[in-house]
Amino acid sequence: MPDETSNSPSPSRRSLLTVGGAGLALGAAAAGGAVALTRSDDASDMQPAGEAGGAVEFHGTHQAGIATAVQDRLHFAAFDVKTDDREEFVQLLKDWTAAAARMTAGKAVGEGAYGGLAEAPPDDTGEALGLKASRLTLTIGFGPSLFEKHGKAFGIADKRPEALVDLPKFPGENLEKTRSGGDLCVQACADDPQVAVHAIRNLARIGFGKVAVRWSQLGFGKTSSTTPGAQTPRNLFGFKDGTRNIAGTEKDRLDKHVWVDAPDAGWMKDGSYLVARRIRMNIETWDRTSLQEQEDVFGRDKREGAPVGKAKEHDQPFLKAMKPTAHVRLAHPDSNHGATLLRRGYSFTDGTDGLGRLEAGLFFLAYQKDIRKGFIPVQRNLATDALNEYIQHVGSAVFAIPPGVRDGSDWWGRGLFEQTEA
């Protein structure tokens, strides 16, 4: 857990009759909205939208949900692809794009949740009726297994980007297969949890028979901010997290560390790469640890978030003043040849583990230009991190995040499958 670092046609109700009405048995409590943002073609160009709960523009050069100001809630889902029919899969991506454009604008999917044919399931599941857009963003990604398992059938076997690598085994991790991997991912972020859950539920329903949810994660209490001047959030250990995170307005840093721009980038130009890690926190052990040791582990004080020997959170840290095993020291770009990640992590609590301990932690989300030069070297450098005594990585996935949907005629992943249209 590195610290430093539409106008498209909607799927009709009749077309969904062949899909069926199966969905996800999911629920979430509603929460209040926050100041909304809109964006231009450059996702880093963020301006107040005025109305709380407003919409974030879906179309743009980059996908929303990366440099966009971090919302309060998350529903992340990884999917397995169940079809080998290329045309069917491409149509799904188009249908998903159309649905996403409507939901991010605060509209119902297709013809809505009621008023249609009584004999057919409605186009929209309906639990977000009456709710605002709540700054909903939907971000899609393609996993390595999509190219491995379906590359030949879809004609994309030779289009897997070199930067979309499988992560190596890291010391101390204990990955669960049921919480790792995935052919596709969709990250839904919103200020209302019901809006985020509604979005994933509708996409899963539209995809029934073609894709299936492999695993999912609900998140709350954002642990990083991409908004300049905003208060740095705290993680479940009580420490400010992501102090040096890239801001959504820092175009130079986004271009340098996040957006893919290599001359040979092909369909990934203006996209990014995502590492998602489910990190279990040993809450009970941490809560019995002295304050001094907690501060030594992080290399910051708990009150202000100031680096060791400094007075304010944003004071430039003097890394050599920290213990060699301090988290901030090991995660800092200066300790990793400049490697910098854009973080959008969330806290989670999933009940207890059956032994009276909280099943809680950090759902780590980090965007970068190249996983080989970003997450991997940073995580390797954290092998001696004192924080490892209190955490364990239990879930993991990587995804290629394609560029944004430019306009109403564009769709998610078009560059990858554009030969289909020839």
JSON list of C-alpha atoms in Angstrom, two decimals, residues 24-31 73-75 127-128 131 191-199 201 218-220:
[
{"chain": "A", "resi": 24, "resn": "LEU", "atom": "CA", "xyz": [-26.88, -9.63, -8.62]},
{"chain": "A", "resi": 25, "resn": "ALA", "atom": "CA", "xyz": [-28.38, -9.85, -5.16]},
{"chain": "A", "resi": 26, "resn": "LEU", "atom": "CA", "xyz": [-26.72, -6.71, -3.90]},
{"chain": "A", "resi": 27, "resn": "GLY", "atom": "CA", "xyz": [-27.68, -3.95, -1.52]},
{"chain": "A", "resi": 28, "resn": "ALA", "atom": "CA", "xyz": [-26.23, -0.76, -0.09]},
{"chain": "A", "resi": 29, "resn": "ALA", "atom": "CA", "xyz": [-27.34, 2.10, 2.10]},
{"chain": "A", "resi": 30, "resn": "ALA", "atom": "CA", "xyz": [-27.63, 5.56, 0.59]},
{"chain": "A", "resi": 31, "resn": "ALA", "atom": "CA", "xyz": [-25.21, 8.31, 1.53]},
{"chain": "A", "resi": 73, "resn": "ARG", "atom": "CA", "xyz": [-17.91, 5.16, -2.49]},
{"chain": "A", "resi": 74, "resn": "LEU", "atom": "CA", "xyz": [-16.75, 2.30, -4.70]},
{"chain": "A", "resi": 75, "resn": "HIS", "atom": "CA", "xyz": [-18.16, -0.84, -6.24]},
{"chain": "A", "resi": 127, "resn": "GLU", "atom": "CA", "xyz": [-33.04, 0.92, -7.29]},
{"chain": "A", "resi": 128, "resn": "ALA", "atom": "CA", "xyz": [-31.52, 4.27, -8.33]},
{"chain": "A", "resi": 131, "resn": "LEU", "atom": "CA", "xyz": [-31.36, 9.48, -6.99]},
{"chain": "A", "resi": 191, "resn": "ASP", "atom": "CA", "xyz": [-20.92, 9.66, -3.77]},
{"chain": "A", "resi": 192, "resn": "ASP", "atom": "CA", "xyz": [-23.94, 7.42, -3.15]},
{"chain": "A", "resi": 193, "resn": "PRO", "atom": "CA", "xyz": [-23.23, 3.69, -2.67]},
{"chain": "A", "resi": 194, "resn": "GLN", "atom": "CA", "xyz": [-26.61, 2.71, -4.12]},
{"chain": "A", "resi": 195, "resn": "VAL", "atom": "CA", "xyz": [-25.77, 4.53, -7.35]},
{"chain": "A", "resi": 196, "resn": "ALA", "atom": "CA", "xyz": [-22.47, 2.63, -7.65]},
{"chain": "A", "resi": 197, "resn": "VAL", "atom": "CA", "xyz": [-24.11, -0.74, -6.88]},
{"chain": "A", "resi": 198, "resn": "HIS", "atom": "CA", "xyz": [-26.92, 0.01, -9.33]},
{"chain": "A", "resi": 199, "resn": "ALA", "atom": "CA", "xyz": [-24.39, 0.63, -12.11]},
{"chain": "A", "resi": 201, "resn": "ARG", "atom": "CA", "xyz": [-25.78, -4.58, -11.24]},
{"chain": "A", "resi": 218, "resn": "LEU", "atom": "CA", "xyz": [-17.46, -2.53, -2.05]},
{"chain": "A", "resi": 219, "resn": "GLY", "atom": "CA", "xyz": [-15.42, 0.35, -0.68]},
{"chain": "A", "resi": 220, "resn": "PHE", "atom": "CA", "xyz": [-15.99, 3.42, 1.47]}
]
